[in-house]
Coordinates of C-alpha atoms and ligand atoms in Angstrom, one line a residue:
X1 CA 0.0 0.0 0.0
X2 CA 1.5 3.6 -0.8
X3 CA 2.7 5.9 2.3
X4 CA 3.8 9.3 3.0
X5 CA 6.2 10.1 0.7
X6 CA 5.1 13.6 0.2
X7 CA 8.9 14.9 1.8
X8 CA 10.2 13.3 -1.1
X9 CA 10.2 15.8 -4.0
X10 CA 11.9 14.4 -6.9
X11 CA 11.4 15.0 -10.8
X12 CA 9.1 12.2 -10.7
X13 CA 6.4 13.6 -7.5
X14 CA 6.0 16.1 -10.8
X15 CA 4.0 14.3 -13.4
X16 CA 1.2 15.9 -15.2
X17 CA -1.8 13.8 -15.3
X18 CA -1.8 13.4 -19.9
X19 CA -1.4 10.4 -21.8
X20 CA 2.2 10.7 -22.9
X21 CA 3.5 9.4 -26.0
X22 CA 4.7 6.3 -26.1
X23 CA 8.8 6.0 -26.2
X24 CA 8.6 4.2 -29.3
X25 CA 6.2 3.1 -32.4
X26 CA 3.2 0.9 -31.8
X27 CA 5.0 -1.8 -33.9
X28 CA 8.8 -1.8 -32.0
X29 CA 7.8 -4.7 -29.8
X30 CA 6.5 -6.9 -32.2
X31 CA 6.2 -9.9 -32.1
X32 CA 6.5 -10.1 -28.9
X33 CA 3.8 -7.6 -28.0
X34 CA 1.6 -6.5 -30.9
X35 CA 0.7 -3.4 -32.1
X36 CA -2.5 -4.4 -32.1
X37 CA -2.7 -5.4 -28.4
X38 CA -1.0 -1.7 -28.0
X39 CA -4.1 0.1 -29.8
X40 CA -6.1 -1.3 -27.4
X41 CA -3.8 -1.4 -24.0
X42 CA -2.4 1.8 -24.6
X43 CA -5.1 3.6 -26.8
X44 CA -8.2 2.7 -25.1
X45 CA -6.8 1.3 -21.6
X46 CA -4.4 3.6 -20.3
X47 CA -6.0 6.5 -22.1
X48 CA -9.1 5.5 -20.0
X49 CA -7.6 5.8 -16.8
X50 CA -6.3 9.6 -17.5
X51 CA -9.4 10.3 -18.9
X52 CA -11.6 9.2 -15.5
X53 CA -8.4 10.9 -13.1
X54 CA -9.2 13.9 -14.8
X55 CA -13.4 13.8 -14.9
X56 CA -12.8 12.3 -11.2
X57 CA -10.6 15.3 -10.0
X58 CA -12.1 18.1 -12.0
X59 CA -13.4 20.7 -9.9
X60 CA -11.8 19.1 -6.7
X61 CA -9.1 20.4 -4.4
X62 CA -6.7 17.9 -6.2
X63 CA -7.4 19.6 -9.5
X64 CA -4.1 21.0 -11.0
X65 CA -2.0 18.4 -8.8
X66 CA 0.8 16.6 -9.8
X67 CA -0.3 12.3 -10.5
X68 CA 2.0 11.5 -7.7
X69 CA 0.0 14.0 -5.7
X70 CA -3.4 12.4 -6.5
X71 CA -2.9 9.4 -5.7
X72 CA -1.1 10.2 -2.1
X73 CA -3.8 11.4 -1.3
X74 CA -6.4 9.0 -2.8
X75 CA -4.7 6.5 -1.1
X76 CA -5.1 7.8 2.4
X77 CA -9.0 8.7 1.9
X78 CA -11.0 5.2 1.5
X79 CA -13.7 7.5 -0.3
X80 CA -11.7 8.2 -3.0
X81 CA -10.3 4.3 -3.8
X82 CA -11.9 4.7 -7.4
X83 CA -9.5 7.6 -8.2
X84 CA -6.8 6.3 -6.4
X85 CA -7.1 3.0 -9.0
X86 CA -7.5 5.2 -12.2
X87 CA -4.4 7.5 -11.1
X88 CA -2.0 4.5 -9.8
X89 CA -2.8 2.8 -13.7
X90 CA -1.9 5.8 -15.3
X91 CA 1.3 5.7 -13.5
X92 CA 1.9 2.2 -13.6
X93 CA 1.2 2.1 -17.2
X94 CA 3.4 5.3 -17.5
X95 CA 6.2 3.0 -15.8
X96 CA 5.5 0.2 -17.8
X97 CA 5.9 1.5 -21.1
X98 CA 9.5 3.1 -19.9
X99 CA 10.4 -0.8 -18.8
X100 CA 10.2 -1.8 -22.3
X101 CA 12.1 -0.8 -25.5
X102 CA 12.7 -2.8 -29.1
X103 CA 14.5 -6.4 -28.9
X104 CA 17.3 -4.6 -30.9
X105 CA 17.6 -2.2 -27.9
X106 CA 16.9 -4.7 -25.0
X107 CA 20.8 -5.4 -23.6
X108 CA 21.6 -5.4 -20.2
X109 CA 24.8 -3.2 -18.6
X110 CA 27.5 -5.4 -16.9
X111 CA 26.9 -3.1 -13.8
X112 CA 23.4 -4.5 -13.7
X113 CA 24.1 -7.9 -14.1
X114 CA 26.7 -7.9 -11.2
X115 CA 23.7 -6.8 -9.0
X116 CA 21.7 -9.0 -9.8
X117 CA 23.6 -12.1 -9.3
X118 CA 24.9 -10.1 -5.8
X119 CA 21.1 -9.7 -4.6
X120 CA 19.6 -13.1 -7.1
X121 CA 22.7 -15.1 -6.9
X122 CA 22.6 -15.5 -10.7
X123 CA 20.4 -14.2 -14.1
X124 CA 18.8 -17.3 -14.5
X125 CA 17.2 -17.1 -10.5
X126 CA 16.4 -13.3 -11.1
X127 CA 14.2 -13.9 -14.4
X128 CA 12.8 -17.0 -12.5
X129 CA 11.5 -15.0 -9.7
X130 CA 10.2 -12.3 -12.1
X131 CA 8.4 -14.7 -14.0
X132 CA 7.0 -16.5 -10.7
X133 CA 5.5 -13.3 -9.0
X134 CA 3.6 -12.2 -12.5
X135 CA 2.4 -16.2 -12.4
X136 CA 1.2 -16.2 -8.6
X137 CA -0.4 -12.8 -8.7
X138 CA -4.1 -13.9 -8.7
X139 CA -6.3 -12.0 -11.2
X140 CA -5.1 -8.4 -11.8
X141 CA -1.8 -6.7 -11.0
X142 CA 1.7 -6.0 -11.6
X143 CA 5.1 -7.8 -11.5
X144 CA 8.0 -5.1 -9.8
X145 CA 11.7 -4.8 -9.1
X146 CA 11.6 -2.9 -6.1
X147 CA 15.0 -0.9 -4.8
X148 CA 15.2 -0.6 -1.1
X149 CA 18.2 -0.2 1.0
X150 CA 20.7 -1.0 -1.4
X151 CA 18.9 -4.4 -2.2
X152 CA 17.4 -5.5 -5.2
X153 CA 14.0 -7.0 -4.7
X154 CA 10.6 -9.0 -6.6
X155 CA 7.1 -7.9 -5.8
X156 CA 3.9 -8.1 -6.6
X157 CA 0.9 -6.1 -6.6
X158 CA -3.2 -6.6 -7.4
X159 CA -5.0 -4.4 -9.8
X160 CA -3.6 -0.9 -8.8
X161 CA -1.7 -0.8 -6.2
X162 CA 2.2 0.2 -6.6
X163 CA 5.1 -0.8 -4.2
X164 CA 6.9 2.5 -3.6
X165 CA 7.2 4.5 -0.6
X166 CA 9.6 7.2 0.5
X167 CA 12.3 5.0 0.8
X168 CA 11.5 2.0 -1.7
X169 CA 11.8 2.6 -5.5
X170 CA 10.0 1.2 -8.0
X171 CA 12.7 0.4 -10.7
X172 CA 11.2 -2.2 -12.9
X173 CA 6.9 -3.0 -13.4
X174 CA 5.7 -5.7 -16.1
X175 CA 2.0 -5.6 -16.5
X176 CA -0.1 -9.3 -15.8
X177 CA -3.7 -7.9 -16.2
X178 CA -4.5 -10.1 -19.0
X179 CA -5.7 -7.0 -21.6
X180 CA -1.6 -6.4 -21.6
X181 CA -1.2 -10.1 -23.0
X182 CA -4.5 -12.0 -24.0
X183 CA -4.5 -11.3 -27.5
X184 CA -1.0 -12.5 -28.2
X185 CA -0.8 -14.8 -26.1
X186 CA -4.7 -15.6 -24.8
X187 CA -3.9 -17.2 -21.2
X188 CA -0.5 -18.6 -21.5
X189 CA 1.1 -15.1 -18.7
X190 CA 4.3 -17.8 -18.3
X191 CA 5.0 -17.2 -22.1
X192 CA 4.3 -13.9 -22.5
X193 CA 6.2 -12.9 -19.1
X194 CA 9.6 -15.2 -20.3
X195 CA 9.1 -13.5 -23.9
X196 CA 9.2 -10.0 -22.8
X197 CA 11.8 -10.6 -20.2
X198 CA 13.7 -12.2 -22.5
X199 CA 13.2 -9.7 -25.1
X200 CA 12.0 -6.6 -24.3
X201 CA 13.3 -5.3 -20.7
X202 CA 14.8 -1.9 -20.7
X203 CA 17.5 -2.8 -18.6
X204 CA 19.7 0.7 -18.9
X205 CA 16.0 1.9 -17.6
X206 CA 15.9 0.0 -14.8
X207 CA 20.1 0.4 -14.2
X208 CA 18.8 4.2 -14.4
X209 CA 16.2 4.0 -12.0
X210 CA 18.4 2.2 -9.3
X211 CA 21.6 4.7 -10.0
X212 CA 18.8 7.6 -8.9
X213 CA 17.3 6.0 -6.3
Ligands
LIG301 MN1 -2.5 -2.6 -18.4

């Protein structure tokens, strides 16, 4: 569940509440994600999501805030869980298109590899425990690479909710509600998660996100 992290102003407490564009073409990921499951995922999914923050906050005291505003403060206030589930997917969808880049892009720093088989003991465990928390979330939710302490960590999360607090970073998300695989891969999650680890990670992203943290 989110907590305070208001004290924490960094670049990222600052993002506007928008569909941004994507960080590549609706086709870079294919095969392994479609562009066709991105017309729908990211043109009528996540574009939902902004669309009901916005109608949701309009006229409010949380009108003009930043995203990472709203949903502080929709998570605190159980009268407000609707918009705190439309702001955390925009976010989380926000994260998970940064996660991701082309195969042809998809290569991982030796810096990163050498934490991960510090905190993992080795690739091959690291993936396996990726995959396993996308498998054993039940229903909706998210698969994350959480930074706390200097440690490396896997987590998972239902429908909304994110794992970041002031002091834990969110530095990798894959998305296991089944509108972000189903019509690629129709209920096999195991395949799609394996196939975008394997070939679509944005690993200098998620070195990135650790080296700021
Ligand atoms: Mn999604």
């Amino acid at each position: 569940m989110t907590q305070d992290i208001s004290a924490n102003k960094h670049e990222w407490m600052k993002t506007p509440i928008e569909l941004p564009e994507l960080p590549w073409e609706k086709n870079a990921l294919e095969p392994v994600i479609s562009a066709h499951t991105l017309e729908f995922h990211y043109g009528k999914h996540h574009k939902a999501y902004v669309d009901k923050t916005l109608e949701l906050i309009k006229g409010t005291e949380l009108e003009g805030k930043s995203l990472e505003e709203v949903i502080l403060a929709a998570s605190k206030d159980p009268a407000k869980k609707g918009l705190f589930n439309n702001a955390a997917q925009v976010w989380n969808h926000n994260f998970y298109w940064k996660s991701l880049t082309p195969a042809s892009k998809s290569s991982m720093p030796e810096a990163l590899k050498a934490m991960l088989e510090r905190d993992f003991g080795s690739l091959e465990a690291f993936k396996k425990q990726l995959v396993n928390a996308g498998m054993t979330q039940f229903g909706s939710g998210w698969a994350w690479v959480v930074y706390e302490g200097g440690k490396l960590s896997i987590e998972k999360t239902p429908n909304a909710e994110e794992p970041w607090t002031e002091n834990r970073h969110a530095v990798l998300t894959l998305d296991v509600w089944e509108h972000a695989y189903y019509l690629d891969y129709q209920n096999k999650r195991q395949a799609y998660l394996e196939t975008v680890i394997d070939n679509l990670v944005n690993w200098e992203y998620m070195l990135h996100n650790i080296e700021k943290a």
